[in-house]
PDB file of C-alpha atoms in Angstrom:
ATOM      1  CA  GLU A   1      -3.508  18.385  -1.445  1.00 66.00           C
ATOM      2  CA  THR A   2      -4.812  17.383  -4.899  1.00 70.00           C
ATOM      3  CA  GLY A   3      -8.328  16.439  -3.939  1.00 85.00           C
ATOM      4  CA  VAL A   4      -7.789  13.022  -5.101  1.00 92.00           C
ATOM      5  CA  THR A   5      -7.995  10.159  -2.512  1.00 94.00           C
ATOM      6  CA  GLN A   6      -7.151   6.592  -2.808  1.00 96.00           C
ATOM      7  CA  SER A   7      -8.000   3.535  -0.441  1.00 96.00           C
ATOM      8  CA  PRO A   8      -6.539   1.441   1.061  1.00 97.00           C
ATOM      9  CA  THR A   9      -3.256   3.067   1.776  1.00 95.00           C
ATOM     10  CA  HIS A  10      -1.404  -0.256   2.112  1.00 96.00           C
ATOM     11  CA  LEU A  11      -2.567  -3.851   1.238  1.00 96.00           C
ATOM     12  CA  ILE A  12      -0.963  -7.298   1.558  1.00 98.00           C
ATOM     13  CA  LYS A  13      -2.189 -10.128  -0.509  1.00 98.00           C
ATOM     14  CA  THR A  14      -1.022 -13.493  -1.480  1.00 97.00           C
ATOM     15  CA  ARG A  15      -0.275 -14.812  -4.949  1.00 97.00           C
ATOM     16  CA  GLY A  16      -3.333 -15.896  -6.916  1.00 97.00           C
ATOM     17  CA  GLN A  17      -5.720 -13.645  -4.938  1.00 98.00           C
ATOM     18  CA  GLN A  18      -7.797 -10.761  -6.354  1.00 98.00           C
ATOM     19  CA  VAL A  19      -7.602  -7.154  -5.308  1.00 98.00           C
ATOM     20  CA  THR A  20      -9.669  -4.027  -5.711  1.00 98.00           C
ATOM     21  CA  LEU A  21      -8.108  -0.624  -5.319  1.00 98.00           C
ATOM     22  CA  ARG A  22     -10.280   2.566  -5.107  1.00 98.00           C
ATOM     23  CA  CYS A  23      -9.852   6.174  -6.176  1.00 97.00           C
ATOM     24  CA  SER A  24     -12.039   9.153  -5.615  1.00 95.00           C
ATOM     25  CA  SER A  25     -11.453  11.971  -8.195  1.00 89.00           C
ATOM     26  CA  GLN A  26     -11.963  15.692  -7.881  1.00 81.00           C
ATOM     27  CA  SER A  27     -15.515  16.552  -8.398  1.00 81.00           C
ATOM     28  CA  GLY A  28     -16.197  17.385 -12.107  1.00 83.00           C
ATOM     29  CA  HIS A  29     -13.146  15.332 -13.251  1.00 85.00           C
ATOM     30  CA  ASN A  30     -14.556  12.781 -15.737  1.00 86.00           C
ATOM     31  CA  THR A  31     -11.228  11.275 -16.675  1.00 89.00           C
ATOM     32  CA  VAL A  32      -9.183   8.966 -14.459  1.00 92.00           C
ATOM     33  CA  SER A  33      -5.959   7.252 -15.301  1.00 93.00           C
ATOM     34  CA  TRP A  34      -4.210   4.448 -13.436  1.00 96.00           C
ATOM     35  CA  TYR A  35      -0.488   3.852 -13.007  1.00 97.00           C
ATOM     36  CA  GLN A  36       1.805   1.137 -11.512  1.00 97.00           C
ATOM     37  CA  GLN A  37       5.033   2.240  -9.898  1.00 96.00           C
ATOM     38  CA  ALA A  38       7.403  -0.482  -9.122  1.00 95.00           C
ATOM     39  CA  LEU A  39      10.003   0.399  -6.477  1.00 91.00           C
ATOM     40  CA  GLY A  40      12.911   2.614  -7.771  1.00 89.00           C
ATOM     41  CA  GLN A  41      11.037   3.107 -11.182  1.00 93.00           C
ATOM     42  CA  GLY A  42       8.939   5.709 -12.723  1.00 94.00           C
ATOM     43  CA  PRO A  43       5.070   5.175 -13.025  1.00 96.00           C
ATOM     44  CA  GLN A  44       3.818   3.074 -15.927  1.00 96.00           C
ATOM     45  CA  PHE A  45       0.459   3.748 -17.508  1.00 94.00           C
ATOM     46  CA  ILE A  46      -2.148   0.951 -17.051  1.00 96.00           C
ATOM     47  CA  PHE A  47      -5.237   2.482 -18.459  1.00 94.00           C
ATOM     48  CA  GLN A  48      -7.596   5.443 -18.661  1.00 92.00           C
ATOM     49  CA  TYR A  49     -11.301   5.771 -18.203  1.00 92.00           C
ATOM     50  CA  TYR A  50     -13.447   8.608 -19.631  1.00 88.00           C
ATOM     51  CA  ARG A  51     -17.166   8.855 -18.850  1.00 88.00           C
ATOM     52  CA  GLU A  52     -17.213   5.231 -17.424  1.00 90.00           C
ATOM     53  CA  GLU A  53     -15.564   3.719 -20.538  1.00 91.00           C
ATOM     54  CA  GLU A  54     -11.968   2.470 -20.988  1.00 91.00           C
ATOM     55  CA  ASN A  55     -10.305   4.970 -23.323  1.00 87.00           C
ATOM     56  CA  GLY A  56      -6.687   3.833 -23.716  1.00 88.00           C
ATOM     57  CA  ARG A  57      -4.658   1.044 -22.226  1.00 91.00           C
ATOM     58  CA  GLY A  58      -1.002   0.401 -21.655  1.00 91.00           C
ATOM     59  CA  ASN A  59       0.960  -2.807 -21.841  1.00 92.00           C
ATOM     60  CA  PHE A  60      -0.777  -4.562 -19.038  1.00 96.00           C
ATOM     61  CA  PRO A  61      -2.660  -7.967 -19.314  1.00 96.00           C
ATOM     62  CA  PRO A  62      -6.366  -8.255 -19.183  1.00 96.00           C
ATOM     63  CA  ARG A  63      -6.336  -9.419 -15.479  1.00 97.00           C
ATOM     64  CA  PHE A  64      -5.955  -5.676 -14.820  1.00 97.00           C
ATOM     65  CA  SER A  65      -9.377  -4.324 -15.203  1.00 96.00           C
ATOM     66  CA  GLY A  66     -11.207  -1.102 -14.205  1.00 96.00           C
ATOM     67  CA  LEU A  67     -14.505   0.706 -13.552  1.00 95.00           C
ATOM     68  CA  GLN A  68     -15.480   4.214 -13.369  1.00 94.00           C
ATOM     69  CA  PHE A  69     -18.692   5.561 -11.710  1.00 93.00           C
ATOM     70  CA  PRO A  70     -20.789   8.535 -12.170  1.00 89.00           C
ATOM     71  CA  ASN A  71     -19.828   9.969  -8.800  1.00 87.00           C
ATOM     72  CA  TYR A  72     -16.211  10.455  -9.845  1.00 86.00           C
ATOM     73  CA  SER A  73     -15.019   7.358  -8.155  1.00 93.00           C
ATOM     74  CA  SER A  74     -13.189   4.501  -9.744  1.00 96.00           C
ATOM     75  CA  GLU A  75     -11.617   1.119  -9.091  1.00 97.00           C
ATOM     76  CA  LEU A  76      -8.763  -0.881 -10.331  1.00 98.00           C
ATOM     77  CA  ASN A  77      -9.184  -4.610 -10.072  1.00 98.00           C
ATOM     78  CA  VAL A  78      -6.282  -7.170 -10.405  1.00 98.00           C
ATOM     79  CA  ASN A  79      -7.053 -10.776 -10.720  1.00 97.00           C
ATOM     80  CA  ALA A  80      -4.607 -13.796 -10.131  1.00 97.00           C
ATOM     81  CA  LEU A  81      -2.072 -11.597  -8.396  1.00 98.00           C
ATOM     82  CA  GLU A  82       1.569 -12.211  -9.206  1.00 97.00           C
ATOM     83  CA  LEU A  83       4.617 -11.292  -7.057  1.00 97.00           C
ATOM     84  CA  ASP A  84       5.654  -8.728  -9.710  1.00 96.00           C
ATOM     85  CA  ASP A  85       2.334  -6.957  -9.102  1.00 98.00           C
ATOM     86  CA  SER A  86       3.786  -5.561  -5.829  1.00 97.00           C
ATOM     87  CA  ALA A  87       4.028  -1.874  -6.436  1.00 97.00           C
ATOM     88  CA  LEU A  88       2.471   1.527  -5.638  1.00 96.00           C
ATOM     89  CA  TYR A  89      -0.737   2.095  -7.643  1.00 97.00           C
ATOM     90  CA  LEU A  90      -1.474   5.623  -8.427  1.00 96.00           C
ATOM     91  CA  CYS A  91      -4.642   7.131  -9.849  1.00 95.00           C
ATOM     92  CA  ALA A  92      -4.830  10.524 -11.556  1.00 93.00           C
ATOM     93  CA  SER A  93      -7.827  12.598 -12.509  1.00 90.00           C
ATOM     94  CA  SER A  94      -8.281  15.450 -14.892  1.00 85.00           C
ATOM     95  CA  LEU A  95     -11.080  17.604 -16.229  1.00 80.00           C
ATOM     96  CA  ALA A  96     -11.179  15.858 -19.609  1.00 68.00           C
ATOM     97  CA  VAL A  97      -9.255  13.843 -21.993  1.00 62.00           C
ATOM     98  CA  GLY A  98      -6.705  16.410 -23.130  1.00 62.00           C
ATOM     99  CA  GLY A  99      -7.060  18.305 -19.775  1.00 57.00           C
ATOM    100  CA  GLU A 100      -3.826  19.899 -19.195  1.00 66.00           C
ATOM    101  CA  THR A 101      -3.070  18.863 -15.543  1.00 78.00           C
ATOM    102  CA  GLN A 102      -3.442  15.545 -14.064  1.00 83.00           C
ATOM    103  CA  TYR A 103      -4.010  15.480 -10.233  1.00 88.00           C
ATOM    104  CA  PHE A 104      -2.464  12.398  -8.629  1.00 92.00           C
ATOM    105  CA  GLY A 105      -3.721  10.680  -5.529  1.00 94.00           C
ATOM    106  CA  PRO A 106      -1.294   9.562  -2.735  1.00 93.00           C
ATOM    107  CA  GLY A 107      -1.404   5.873  -4.120  1.00 95.00           C
ATOM    108  CA  THR A 108      -2.022   2.471  -2.630  1.00 97.00           C
ATOM    109  CA  ARG A 109       1.047   0.205  -1.714  1.00 96.00           C
ATOM    110  CA  LEU A 110       0.241  -3.289  -2.641  1.00 97.00           C
ATOM    111  CA  LEU A 111       2.492  -6.154  -1.506  1.00 97.00           C
ATOM    112  CA  VAL A 112       1.996  -9.638  -2.947  1.00 98.00           C
ATOM    113  CA  LEU A 113       3.438 -12.439  -0.956  1.00 97.00           C
TER     114      LEU A 113
ATOM    115  CA  LYS B   1       7.157   3.255 -28.095  1.00 74.00           C
ATOM    116  CA  GLN B   2       8.049   6.512 -26.391  1.00 82.00           C
ATOM    117  CA  GLU B   3      11.007   6.391 -24.056  1.00 91.00           C
ATOM    118  CA  VAL B   4      11.856   8.983 -21.374  1.00 95.00           C
ATOM    119  CA  THR B   5      15.293   8.932 -19.764  1.00 96.00           C
ATOM    120  CA  GLN B   6      16.524  10.761 -16.722  1.00 97.00           C
ATOM    121  CA  ILE B   7      20.086  11.427 -15.737  1.00 91.00           C
ATOM    122  CA  PRO B   8      21.483  11.202 -13.207  1.00 91.00           C
ATOM    123  CA  ALA B   9      19.427   8.631 -11.295  1.00 94.00           C
ATOM    124  CA  ALA B  10      20.655  10.103  -8.025  1.00 95.00           C
ATOM    125  CA  LEU B  11      22.340  13.353  -6.877  1.00 95.00           C
ATOM    126  CA  SER B  12      23.617  14.587  -3.628  1.00 96.00           C
ATOM    127  CA  VAL B  13      24.531  18.207  -3.293  1.00 96.00           C
ATOM    128  CA  PRO B  14      25.148  20.619  -0.455  1.00 96.00           C
ATOM    129  CA  GLU B  15      22.593  23.146   0.635  1.00 97.00           C
ATOM    130  CA  GLY B  16      22.706  26.366  -1.356  1.00 97.00           C
ATOM    131  CA  GLU B  17      23.810  24.845  -4.618  1.00 96.00           C
ATOM    132  CA  ASN B  18      22.195  25.472  -7.951  1.00 97.00           C
ATOM    133  CA  LEU B  19      21.444  22.192  -9.821  1.00 95.00           C
ATOM    134  CA  VAL B  20      20.120  20.974 -12.978  1.00 96.00           C
ATOM    135  CA  LEU B  21      18.172  17.626 -13.604  1.00 97.00           C
ATOM    136  CA  ASN B  22      18.100  16.279 -17.115  1.00 97.00           C
ATOM    137  CA  CYS B  23      15.328  14.597 -19.000  1.00 97.00           C
ATOM    138  CA  SER B  24      15.575  13.247 -22.601  1.00 97.00           C
ATOM    139  CA  PHE B  25      12.607  11.868 -24.609  1.00 95.00           C
ATOM    140  CA  THR B  26      12.183  10.215 -27.975  1.00 91.00           C
ATOM    141  CA  ASP B  27       8.767  11.566 -28.835  1.00 80.00           C
ATOM    142  CA  SER B  28       8.638  13.751 -31.856  1.00 77.00           C
ATOM    143  CA  ALA B  29       5.103  14.485 -31.391  1.00 82.00           C
ATOM    144  CA  ILE B  30       5.200  15.651 -27.812  1.00 87.00           C
ATOM    145  CA  TYR B  31       2.221  17.546 -26.556  1.00 87.00           C
ATOM    146  CA  ASN B  32       3.617  18.786 -23.272  1.00 90.00           C
ATOM    147  CA  LEU B  33       6.173  17.820 -20.634  1.00 93.00           C
ATOM    148  CA  GLN B  34       5.542  17.848 -16.966  1.00 93.00           C
ATOM    149  CA  TRP B  35       7.950  17.715 -13.960  1.00 96.00           C
ATOM    150  CA  PHE B  36       6.700  16.154 -10.708  1.00 96.00           C
ATOM    151  CA  ARG B  37       8.051  15.775  -7.275  1.00 97.00           C
ATOM    152  CA  GLN B  38       7.581  12.562  -5.227  1.00 95.00           C
ATOM    153  CA  ASP B  39       8.404  12.165  -1.498  1.00 93.00           C
ATOM    154  CA  PRO B  40       9.213   8.618  -0.248  1.00 87.00           C
ATOM    155  CA  GLY B  41       6.154   6.379  -0.597  1.00 80.00           C
ATOM    156  CA  LYS B  42       3.982   9.252  -1.540  1.00 84.00           C
ATOM    157  CA  GLY B  43       1.980  10.294  -4.665  1.00 88.00           C
ATOM    158  CA  LEU B  44       3.072  12.847  -7.219  1.00 93.00           C
ATOM    159  CA  THR B  45       3.079  16.580  -7.030  1.00 92.00           C
ATOM    160  CA  SER B  46       3.161  18.585 -10.251  1.00 91.00           C
ATOM    161  CA  LEU B  47       5.712  21.134 -10.282  1.00 95.00           C
ATOM    162  CA  LEU B  48       5.742  22.616 -13.828  1.00 94.00           C
ATOM    163  CA  LEU B  49       4.062  21.863 -17.172  1.00 92.00           C
ATOM    164  CA  ILE B  50       5.508  23.040 -20.355  1.00 92.00           C
ATOM    165  CA  GLN B  51       3.479  22.975 -23.558  1.00 90.00           C
ATOM    166  CA  SER B  52       5.207  21.840 -26.749  1.00 89.00           C
ATOM    167  CA  SER B  53       4.856  25.517 -27.991  1.00 90.00           C
ATOM    168  CA  GLN B  54       6.707  26.864 -24.988  1.00 92.00           C
ATOM    169  CA  ARG B  55      10.392  26.930 -24.137  1.00 93.00           C
ATOM    170  CA  GLU B  56      10.294  27.263 -20.418  1.00 95.00           C
ATOM    171  CA  GLN B  57       8.160  27.773 -17.334  1.00 95.00           C
ATOM    172  CA  THR B  58       9.240  29.212 -13.998  1.00 96.00           C
ATOM    173  CA  SER B  59       7.793  28.788 -10.413  1.00 95.00           C
ATOM    174  CA  GLY B  60       9.671  30.280  -7.586  1.00 96.00           C
ATOM    175  CA  ARG B  61      13.049  28.586  -7.516  1.00 97.00           C
ATOM    176  CA  LEU B  62      12.203  26.192 -10.179  1.00 97.00           C
ATOM    177  CA  ASN B  63      12.700  26.697 -13.950  1.00 97.00           C
ATOM    178  CA  ALA B  64      11.951  24.044 -16.436  1.00 97.00           C
ATOM    179  CA  SER B  65      13.041  24.266 -20.164  1.00 96.00           C
ATOM    180  CA  LEU B  66      11.904  22.317 -23.173  1.00 96.00           C
ATOM    181  CA  ASP B  67      13.919  21.784 -26.441  1.00 94.00           C
ATOM    182  CA  LYS B  68      11.842  19.695 -28.660  1.00 91.00           C
ATOM    183  CA  SER B  69      14.407  19.689 -31.474  1.00 91.00           C
ATOM    184  CA  SER B  70      16.973  17.903 -29.268  1.00 93.00           C
ATOM    185  CA  GLY B  71      14.402  15.918 -27.136  1.00 94.00           C
ATOM    186  CA  ARG B  72      15.548  17.346 -23.909  1.00 96.00           C
ATOM    187  CA  SER B  73      14.017  19.081 -20.947  1.00 97.00           C
ATOM    188  CA  THR B  74      15.966  20.390 -17.932  1.00 97.00           C
ATOM    189  CA  LEU B  75      14.707  21.304 -14.400  1.00 97.00           C
ATOM    190  CA  TYR B  76      16.763  23.985 -12.629  1.00 97.00           C
ATOM    191  CA  ILE B  77      16.555  24.395  -8.943  1.00 97.00           C
ATOM    192  CA  ALA B  78      18.117  27.598  -7.489  1.00 97.00           C
ATOM    193  CA  ALA B  79      19.599  27.772  -4.065  1.00 97.00           C
ATOM    194  CA  SER B  80      18.794  24.263  -3.131  1.00 97.00           C
ATOM    195  CA  GLN B  81      17.256  23.483   0.444  1.00 97.00           C
ATOM    196  CA  PRO B  82      17.217  20.313   2.424  1.00 97.00           C
ATOM    197  CA  GLY B  83      13.378  20.383   1.830  1.00 96.00           C
ATOM    198  CA  ASP B  84      13.959  19.939  -1.821  1.00 97.00           C
ATOM    199  CA  SER B  85      15.219  16.315  -1.137  1.00 97.00           C
ATOM    200  CA  ALA B  86      12.841  13.970  -3.098  1.00 97.00           C
ATOM    201  CA  THR B  87      12.534  12.141  -6.367  1.00 97.00           C
ATOM    202  CA  TYR B  88      11.969  14.345  -9.333  1.00 98.00           C
ATOM    203  CA  LEU B  89      10.111  12.660 -12.290  1.00 97.00           C
ATOM    204  CA  CYS B  90       9.595  14.086 -15.698  1.00 97.00           C
ATOM    205  CA  ALA B  91       6.724  12.741 -17.964  1.00 95.00           C
ATOM    206  CA  GLU B  92       5.847  13.543 -21.511  1.00 92.00           C
ATOM    207  CA  ARG B  93       2.435  13.521 -23.072  1.00 89.00           C
ATOM    208  CA  ASP B  94       2.065  12.503 -26.734  1.00 81.00           C
ATOM    209  CA  ASN B  95      -0.225  14.302 -29.164  1.00 73.00           C
ATOM    210  CA  ASN B  96      -2.038  10.994 -29.976  1.00 73.00           C
ATOM    211  CA  ALA B  97      -2.263   9.302 -26.609  1.00 68.00           C
ATOM    212  CA  GLY B  98      -4.987  10.977 -24.633  1.00 70.00           C
ATOM    213  CA  ASN B  99      -3.919  11.736 -21.160  1.00 74.00           C
ATOM    214  CA  MET B 100      -1.292   8.842 -21.029  1.00 86.00           C
ATOM    215  CA  LEU B 101       1.867  10.108 -19.556  1.00 91.00           C
ATOM    216  CA  THR B 102       5.242   8.410 -20.277  1.00 94.00           C
ATOM    217  CA  PHE B 103       7.581   8.884 -17.204  1.00 96.00           C
ATOM    218  CA  GLY B 104      11.283   8.759 -16.828  1.00 97.00           C
ATOM    219  CA  GLY B 105      12.800   6.631 -14.006  1.00 96.00           C
ATOM    220  CA  GLY B 106      13.384   9.722 -11.886  1.00 96.00           C
ATOM    221  CA  THR B 107      16.300  11.547 -10.194  1.00 97.00           C
ATOM    222  CA  ARG B 108      16.635  10.965  -6.445  1.00 97.00           C
ATOM    223  CA  LEU B 109      17.911  14.302  -4.971  1.00 97.00           C
ATOM    224  CA  MET B 110      19.348  14.684  -1.576  1.00 97.00           C
ATOM    225  CA  VAL B 111      20.300  18.145  -0.411  1.00 97.00           C
ATOM    226  CA  LYS B 112      22.560  18.000   2.764  1.00 97.00           C
ATOM    227  CA  PRO B 113      22.526  20.768   5.223  1.00 94.00           C
TER     228      PRO B 113
END
């Protein structure tokens, strides 16, 4: 158990819809990163939030956006869903930017039909 | 763009064998390298983290090495057990990329009783 939780565990959406995924970090962890893991591949970095501001972004379009809240929870929002967005979405928290260890949640499995 | 490659993509061994998983990376400014375990449909569990100044780390039957000059890391698993069956992912963190991890595609390990 890493102390990082994610909800929901599974989700089915249709193309064009919007989705919000949630992550609850370990208490005191002010940095959260989000990753997308397609089936059979390694996770890919989406973005990172530090003290409620975006602090680094991977090669993902603007329809992927996020929020981080003072209570160590965060959201990943995806607009205009595409079939290729089907994946496992993982969040990871750490004590700070530069924190040595990142603690991953169990992920949310998103299926876009 | 940093790249991380893992070979082999899949491996099947009989119980009791010692085995080596390989990870290669292109980043010359690596900050650390981390090995994770992922069970099917689940999140990531951190196994070992090696700082760029270190050459190896050990935890129980696991030993991870890091050779920055050749851009390689290996994960050695001694006396493999069926419970070791999982996907093993390596991920490197760059000096200049905050907490962003670049993952390899993983090695899917099956240990047969």
